Coordinates of C-alpha atoms and ligand atoms in Angstrom, one line a residue:
M1 CA 12.9 26.5 -2.0
I2 CA 9.2 27.1 -1.0
K3 CA 9.0 28.2 2.6
T4 CA 5.9 28.1 4.8
D5 CA 4.8 27.5 8.4
I6 CA 2.8 24.3 8.0
L7 CA 3.5 22.2 4.9
I8 CA 0.5 20.1 4.2
I9 CA 0.8 16.9 2.3
G10 CA -2.5 16.1 0.7
A11 CA -5.1 18.6 -0.6
G12 CA -8.2 16.5 0.3
P13 CA -10.9 17.9 2.6
T14 CA -8.6 17.5 5.6
G15 CA -5.7 19.3 4.1
L16 CA -7.9 22.1 2.8
F17 CA -9.5 22.7 6.2
T18 CA -6.1 22.7 7.8
V19 CA -5.4 25.8 5.8
F20 CA -8.4 27.5 7.4
E21 CA -7.5 26.4 11.0
A22 CA -3.9 27.5 10.5
G23 CA -5.0 30.8 8.9
L24 CA -7.0 31.7 12.0
L25 CA -3.8 31.4 13.9
K26 CA -2.0 33.5 11.3
L27 CA 0.1 30.6 10.2
K28 CA 1.0 30.3 6.5
T29 CA 0.4 27.0 4.6
H30 CA 1.4 25.3 1.4
L31 CA -0.2 22.1 0.1
I32 CA 1.4 19.4 -2.1
D33 CA -0.9 16.9 -3.9
A34 CA -0.1 14.2 -6.4
L35 CA -3.4 14.9 -8.2
P36 CA -3.7 17.8 -10.6
Q37 CA -6.7 19.2 -8.6
P38 CA -7.5 19.7 -4.9
G39 CA -10.3 17.7 -3.1
G40 CA -8.7 14.2 -2.6
Q41 CA -11.2 11.4 -2.8
C42 CA -14.1 13.8 -3.0
S43 CA -12.9 15.2 -6.4
E44 CA -11.2 12.2 -7.8
I45 CA -13.6 9.4 -6.9
Y46 CA -17.1 10.8 -6.2
P47 CA -17.5 14.5 -7.1
K48 CA -21.2 14.1 -8.1
K49 CA -22.2 11.9 -5.1
P50 CA -24.2 13.6 -2.3
I51 CA -22.8 13.4 1.2
Y52 CA -25.3 13.5 4.1
D53 CA -23.1 13.7 7.2
I54 CA -21.3 17.0 6.9
P55 CA -22.7 19.0 9.9
G56 CA -24.9 21.8 8.8
F57 CA -25.4 20.5 5.3
P58 CA -28.3 18.0 5.1
E59 CA -27.0 17.1 1.6
I60 CA -24.0 18.3 -0.4
L61 CA -22.3 17.0 -3.5
A62 CA -18.7 16.0 -2.8
G63 CA -17.5 18.4 -5.6
D64 CA -19.5 21.3 -4.0
L65 CA -18.0 20.6 -0.6
V66 CA -14.5 20.9 -2.2
N67 CA -15.6 24.2 -3.9
N68 CA -16.9 25.5 -0.6
L69 CA -13.7 24.6 1.2
M70 CA -11.6 26.3 -1.5
E71 CA -13.8 29.4 -1.1
Q72 CA -13.4 29.3 2.7
I73 CA -9.6 29.1 2.6
K74 CA -9.2 31.8 -0.1
P75 CA -8.5 34.7 2.4
F76 CA -5.4 32.8 3.7
E77 CA -3.8 32.5 0.2
P78 CA -2.3 29.0 0.5
G79 CA 0.3 27.9 -1.9
F80 CA -0.2 24.8 -4.0
T81 CA 2.2 22.2 -5.6
L82 CA -0.2 20.1 -7.6
G83 CA 0.3 17.1 -9.8
D84 CA 3.5 16.2 -7.9
R85 CA 4.1 13.7 -5.2
A86 CA 5.9 14.3 -1.9
E87 CA 8.8 11.9 -2.1
T88 CA 11.4 12.4 0.6
I89 CA 11.8 14.3 3.9
E90 CA 14.9 15.5 5.6
K91 CA 15.3 17.2 9.0
L92 CA 17.7 20.2 9.0
E93 CA 19.9 21.2 11.9
D94 CA 17.6 24.1 12.7
G95 CA 14.8 21.5 13.4
T96 CA 12.8 22.4 10.2
F97 CA 11.9 19.9 7.5
V98 CA 12.6 19.8 3.8
V99 CA 10.2 17.8 1.7
T100 CA 11.2 17.2 -1.9
T101 CA 8.7 16.1 -4.6
L102 CA 9.1 13.6 -7.5
R103 CA 9.8 16.6 -9.8
G104 CA 12.4 17.9 -7.4
V105 CA 10.5 20.9 -5.9
K106 CA 11.8 21.6 -2.4
H107 CA 9.6 22.8 0.4
N108 CA 10.8 23.9 3.9
A109 CA 8.7 24.2 7.0
P110 CA 9.0 23.8 10.8
V111 CA 5.8 21.7 10.8
V112 CA 4.7 19.0 8.4
A113 CA 1.0 17.9 8.4
I114 CA 0.5 14.7 6.5
A115 CA -3.1 14.6 5.3
G116 CA -2.4 12.0 2.7
G117 CA -5.7 10.1 3.0
L118 CA -5.5 6.6 1.5
G119 CA -2.1 7.6 0.1
S120 CA -1.2 9.1 -3.3
F121 CA -3.3 7.7 -6.1
E122 CA -1.1 5.7 -8.4
P123 CA -2.4 5.2 -12.0
R124 CA -3.3 1.7 -13.0
K125 CA -1.0 0.9 -15.9
P126 CA -1.8 -1.4 -18.8
P127 CA 0.5 -4.4 -19.1
I128 CA 2.5 -3.2 -22.1
P129 CA 6.1 -4.3 -21.8
N130 CA 7.8 -1.1 -23.0
I131 CA 5.3 1.4 -21.6
A132 CA 7.7 2.8 -18.9
D133 CA 10.1 3.8 -21.7
F134 CA 7.5 6.2 -23.1
E135 CA 6.3 7.9 -19.9
D136 CA 6.5 11.7 -20.5
K137 CA 7.4 10.9 -24.1
G138 CA 3.9 10.6 -25.3
V139 CA 2.4 8.3 -22.6
A140 CA 0.4 10.0 -19.8
Y141 CA -1.8 8.5 -17.2
I142 CA -3.3 11.7 -15.9
I143 CA -4.3 14.7 -18.1
R144 CA -2.8 17.7 -16.4
D145 CA -3.0 20.3 -19.2
P146 CA -5.3 19.5 -22.1
E147 CA -3.6 22.2 -24.2
V148 CA -0.6 19.8 -24.6
Y149 CA -2.8 17.8 -27.0
R150 CA -4.0 20.8 -29.1
D151 CA -3.8 19.8 -32.8
K152 CA -2.1 16.5 -32.0
R153 CA -3.3 12.9 -32.5
V154 CA -4.4 11.2 -29.3
V155 CA -5.4 7.6 -28.4
I156 CA -7.2 7.2 -25.1
A157 CA -7.8 3.8 -23.6
G158 CA -10.4 2.9 -21.0
G159 CA -14.1 2.4 -20.4
G160 CA -14.9 4.6 -17.4
D161 CA -16.0 8.2 -16.8
S162 CA -12.5 9.5 -17.1
A163 CA -11.8 7.9 -20.5
L164 CA -15.2 9.0 -21.8
D165 CA -15.1 12.6 -20.4
W166 CA -11.6 13.2 -21.8
T167 CA -12.5 11.8 -25.2
I168 CA -15.4 14.2 -25.4
F169 CA -13.3 17.1 -24.2
L170 CA -10.3 16.4 -26.5
A171 CA -12.5 15.9 -29.5
E172 CA -12.6 19.7 -29.6
V173 CA -8.9 20.2 -28.9
A174 CA -6.9 17.4 -30.6
S175 CA -6.6 16.9 -34.4
E176 CA -7.6 13.3 -34.0
V177 CA -9.1 11.3 -31.1
T178 CA -9.3 7.5 -30.9
L179 CA -10.9 5.7 -28.0
V180 CA -10.0 2.1 -27.5
H181 CA -12.0 -0.1 -25.1
R182 CA -11.8 -3.8 -24.6
R183 CA -15.6 -4.3 -24.4
N184 CA -18.6 -3.0 -26.3
E185 CA -20.2 -1.7 -23.1
F186 CA -18.9 1.3 -21.1
R187 CA -18.9 1.7 -17.3
G188 CA -19.3 5.5 -17.4
A189 CA -22.4 7.8 -17.2
L190 CA -25.0 7.1 -19.9
D191 CA -25.1 10.7 -21.2
S192 CA -21.3 10.5 -21.7
V193 CA -21.6 7.2 -23.6
E194 CA -24.3 8.7 -25.8
R195 CA -22.1 11.8 -26.5
V196 CA -19.2 9.6 -27.5
A197 CA -21.5 7.7 -29.9
E198 CA -22.7 11.0 -31.4
L199 CA -19.1 12.2 -31.8
T200 CA -18.2 8.9 -33.5
K201 CA -21.1 9.3 -36.0
L202 CA -19.9 12.9 -36.7
G203 CA -16.4 11.6 -37.4
K204 CA -14.9 13.5 -34.5
V205 CA -14.0 10.4 -32.5
N206 CA -12.6 7.1 -33.9
L207 CA -14.1 4.4 -31.6
I208 CA -12.4 1.0 -31.5
T209 CA -14.1 -1.5 -29.1
E210 CA -13.4 -5.1 -28.3
A211 CA -9.7 -4.2 -28.6
E212 CA -6.6 -3.6 -26.5
V213 CA -3.4 -1.7 -27.0
K214 CA -0.6 -4.2 -26.9
E215 CA 2.4 -2.4 -28.3
I216 CA 3.8 1.2 -28.2
K217 CA 5.9 2.2 -31.3
G218 CA 8.3 5.0 -31.5
D219 CA 11.8 6.1 -30.6
A220 CA 12.3 9.3 -28.8
H221 CA 8.5 9.8 -28.7
V222 CA 5.4 7.7 -29.3
T223 CA 4.6 7.5 -33.1
G224 CA 2.0 4.7 -33.1
L225 CA 0.3 1.8 -31.4
G226 CA -0.2 -1.8 -32.0
I227 CA -3.8 -2.8 -31.1
K228 CA -5.2 -6.3 -30.9
H229 CA -8.9 -6.5 -32.1
K230 CA -11.1 -9.4 -31.0
T231 CA -12.2 -10.3 -34.6
E232 CA -10.1 -8.1 -36.9
G233 CA -6.7 -9.2 -35.4
D234 CA -3.8 -6.7 -35.3
I235 CA -4.4 -3.0 -36.1
H236 CA -1.9 -0.2 -36.4
V237 CA -2.8 3.4 -35.4
D238 CA -0.5 6.4 -35.9
T239 CA -0.6 8.7 -32.9
D240 CA 1.4 11.3 -31.0
Y241 CA 0.0 10.5 -27.6
F242 CA -1.3 7.5 -25.7
I243 CA -3.4 8.1 -22.6
P244 CA -4.5 4.9 -20.8
L245 CA -7.2 6.0 -18.2
F246 CA -7.8 2.9 -16.2
G247 CA -8.3 4.6 -12.9
L248 CA -6.1 5.3 -9.9
S249 CA -5.3 3.0 -7.0
P250 CA -4.3 4.5 -3.7
K251 CA -1.0 3.6 -2.1
L252 CA 0.7 5.0 1.0
G253 CA 3.7 5.4 -1.3
P254 CA 6.9 7.1 -0.3
I255 CA 5.5 8.4 3.0
G256 CA 5.7 4.8 4.2
N257 CA 9.5 5.1 4.1
W258 CA 9.8 8.3 6.2
G259 CA 10.5 6.4 9.5
L260 CA 7.0 6.9 10.8
E261 CA 5.2 4.2 12.8
I262 CA 2.8 2.5 10.4
E263 CA 0.0 0.1 11.3
K264 CA -2.3 -1.4 8.7
N265 CA -1.1 1.0 6.0
A266 CA -1.9 4.0 8.2
I267 CA 0.3 6.3 10.4
K268 CA 0.0 5.8 14.1
V269 CA -0.6 9.1 16.0
D270 CA -1.1 10.3 19.6
N271 CA -4.8 10.9 19.7
S272 CA -4.7 11.7 23.4
Y273 CA -3.4 15.1 22.5
D274 CA -2.5 16.5 19.0
Y275 CA -2.2 13.8 16.3
Q276 CA 1.6 14.0 16.3
T277 CA 3.5 11.0 14.9
N278 CA 6.5 9.4 16.4
I279 CA 8.6 12.1 14.8
P280 CA 8.1 15.4 16.7
G281 CA 7.0 18.1 14.3
I282 CA 5.3 15.7 11.9
Y283 CA 1.6 15.3 12.3
A284 CA -0.8 12.9 10.5
I285 CA -4.5 13.8 10.2
G286 CA -7.6 12.6 8.3
D287 CA -7.9 9.2 6.7
V288 CA -4.1 8.6 6.7
N289 CA -3.8 8.2 10.5
T290 CA -4.9 5.4 12.9
Y291 CA -5.7 5.2 16.6
K292 CA -8.1 3.3 18.7
G293 CA -11.7 4.2 17.6
K294 CA -10.6 6.0 14.5
L295 CA -13.5 6.9 12.1
K296 CA -12.4 7.5 8.5
L297 CA -14.9 10.3 7.9
I298 CA -14.5 13.8 6.6
L299 CA -15.7 15.3 10.0
S300 CA -12.9 13.4 11.8
G301 CA -10.3 15.0 9.5
F302 CA -11.8 18.5 10.2
H303 CA -11.6 18.0 14.0
E304 CA -8.1 16.6 13.9
A305 CA -7.0 19.6 11.7
A306 CA -8.2 22.1 14.4
I307 CA -6.4 20.3 17.3
M308 CA -3.2 19.8 15.2
C309 CA -3.0 23.5 14.3
Q310 CA -3.1 24.6 17.9
S311 CA -0.2 22.2 18.8
A312 CA 1.7 23.4 15.7
Y313 CA 1.3 27.0 16.8
Q314 CA 2.9 26.2 20.2
R315 CA 5.7 24.3 18.4
I316 CA 6.4 27.3 16.1
F317 CA 6.0 29.9 18.8
P318 CA 6.9 28.2 22.1
D319 CA 7.0 31.6 24.0
K320 CA 3.7 33.0 22.7
K321 CA 0.4 32.2 24.5
Y322 CA -2.5 31.7 22.1
V323 CA -6.0 32.3 23.4
M324 CA -8.6 30.6 21.2
K325 CA -11.2 33.0 19.8
Y326 CA -14.5 32.1 18.2
T327 CA -14.7 33.1 14.6
T328 CA -17.9 35.0 15.5
V329 CA -15.7 37.2 17.7
G330 CA -12.4 37.3 15.8
G331 CA -13.9 37.1 12.3
V332 CA -11.8 35.9 9.3
E333 CA -9.5 38.6 8.0
G334 CA -10.0 39.1 4.3
F335 CA -13.4 37.4 4.2
D336 CA -15.7 40.0 2.6
G337 CA -15.8 42.3 5.6
S338 CA -17.0 39.5 7.9
K339 CA -14.4 40.7 10.4
K340 CA -16.1 44.1 10.5
E341 CA -19.5 42.3 11.0
A342 CA -18.0 40.3 13.8
K343 CA -16.6 43.4 15.5
K344 CA -20.0 45.1 15.3
E345 CA -21.5 42.1 16.9
V346 CA -19.1 42.3 19.8
V347 CA -19.7 46.0 20.3
K348 CA -23.5 45.3 20.3
A349 CA -22.9 42.6 22.9
I350 CA -20.9 44.9 25.1
V351 CA -23.4 47.7 24.8
Ligands
FAD1 C1 -17.3 6.6 -2.7 C2 -16.9 7.2 -1.4 C3 -18.0 7.8 -0.6 C4 -17.7 8.4 0.6 N1 -18.7 9.0 1.3 C5 -18.4 9.6 2.5 C6 -19.5 10.2 3.3 O1 -20.7 10.2 2.9 N2 -19.1 10.9 4.4 C7 -17.8 11.0 4.8 O2 -17.6 11.6 5.9 N3 -16.8 10.4 4.1 C8 -17.1 9.7 3.0 N4 -16.1 9.1 2.3 C9 -14.7 9.1 2.9 C10 -14.1 10.5 2.7 O3 -14.0 10.7 1.3 C11 -12.7 10.5 3.3 O4 -12.8 10.3 4.7 C12 -12.0 11.8 3.0 O5 -11.8 12.0 1.7 C13 -10.7 11.8 3.8 O6 -10.1 13.1 3.5 P1 -8.5 13.3 3.5 O7 -8.3 14.7 3.2 O8 -8.0 12.8 4.9 O9 -7.9 12.3 2.5 P2 -8.1 12.2 0.9 O10 -9.4 12.7 0.5 O11 -7.8 10.7 0.5 O12 -7.0 13.1 0.3 C14 -5.7 12.8 0.4 C15 -4.9 13.4 -0.7 O13 -3.5 13.3 -0.4 C16 -2.8 13.1 -1.6 N5 -1.5 12.4 -1.3 C17 -1.3 11.3 -0.6 N6 0.0 11.0 -0.5 C18 0.7 12.0 -1.2 C19 2.0 12.3 -1.5 N7 3.0 11.5 -1.1 N8 2.3 13.4 -2.2 C20 1.3 14.2 -2.6 N9 0.0 14.0 -2.4 C21 -0.3 12.9 -1.7 C22 -3.7 12.3 -2.4 O14 -3.4 12.5 -3.8 C23 -5.1 12.8 -2.1 O15 -5.5 13.8 -2.9 C24 -16.3 8.4 1.1 C25 -15.3 7.8 0.3 C26 -15.6 7.2 -0.9 C27 -14.5 6.6 -1.7

């Protein structure tokens, strides 16, 4: 059982900044995210797009914002359960919560902060009748660890950045990589399309366009695929793995069954005070919540995280009085001596 002070569901920008705000209050944090990497929408949907409305940054790439947040929270050493979805919640007699993931990992905390954004991203699955039978037996919708495919035969399907990027990457790892796409044109970045064409010429990628995977063959594990080609008809390809990369669609998912008040696919919270839900001890912050006037922006999530952590502190330590300190005064323990700097500043100010 993983134990922490604030269990954060969702490692998007809101969840990551919650670690910082909690850390200032000396509260421990652990994050769960269904995606294999932190950053939420910023990492998954638009890492290379510039954002212009983060205060103090006239322009910053979404991926760089996530890297900066990871750097900022490093001193607080948060725990991560990645590539796994928070599935159920249970309240214990001592008032704490136990959240269990799809893979059965249990997390215990007195406070749960749901920073689930648009929900957990569910993979878009191709309509192949027996595909569910082969999940985790050669079929994967997200590549968590590319080493799994070392010296194996892999078929990737899709026409976007994810399918192209992984084809390029796995061409150096797998023994054989086939990319299947139903059109001749790709939706991904031009340089990736060109690189796949080069690798195809070099014989490192087997490219099959105007074709769709229609059948998965195998018994205990995938052994081959039946592919329907527009002009050539049925093709058989031997393979060890099939990875359809057709994008991810967000769904509120299991959190929707936790007894929380939901309105328009978002969690209702008390925005007159601390972003707590109808269940005391469970907060909802960032894109996942709703209240009158809500703006689904990164800066709203940052603000809500700060307020929520103050309330969580009072909940965990009802007898302690917390006096808010500026970071310029209190510093951030463990952050490259900045605390010392901050102390010096205070001394100077007093002198
Ligand atoms: C193309 C695009 C451009 C944008 N541009 C801007 C902009 O310029 N400025 C701006 O302020 N905002 C912008 N946004 C919006 C911004 O990205 C969101 O407001 C922000 O990502 C919300 O952060 P979050 O942490 O609340 O949620 P998210 O970023 O959605 O992260 C939530 C995380 O929770 C995880 N999760 C959900 N449910 C579960 C579960 N049950 N178990 C485990 N994990 C779970 C998800 O996997 C996800 O990683 C843009 C969005 C898009 C799509």
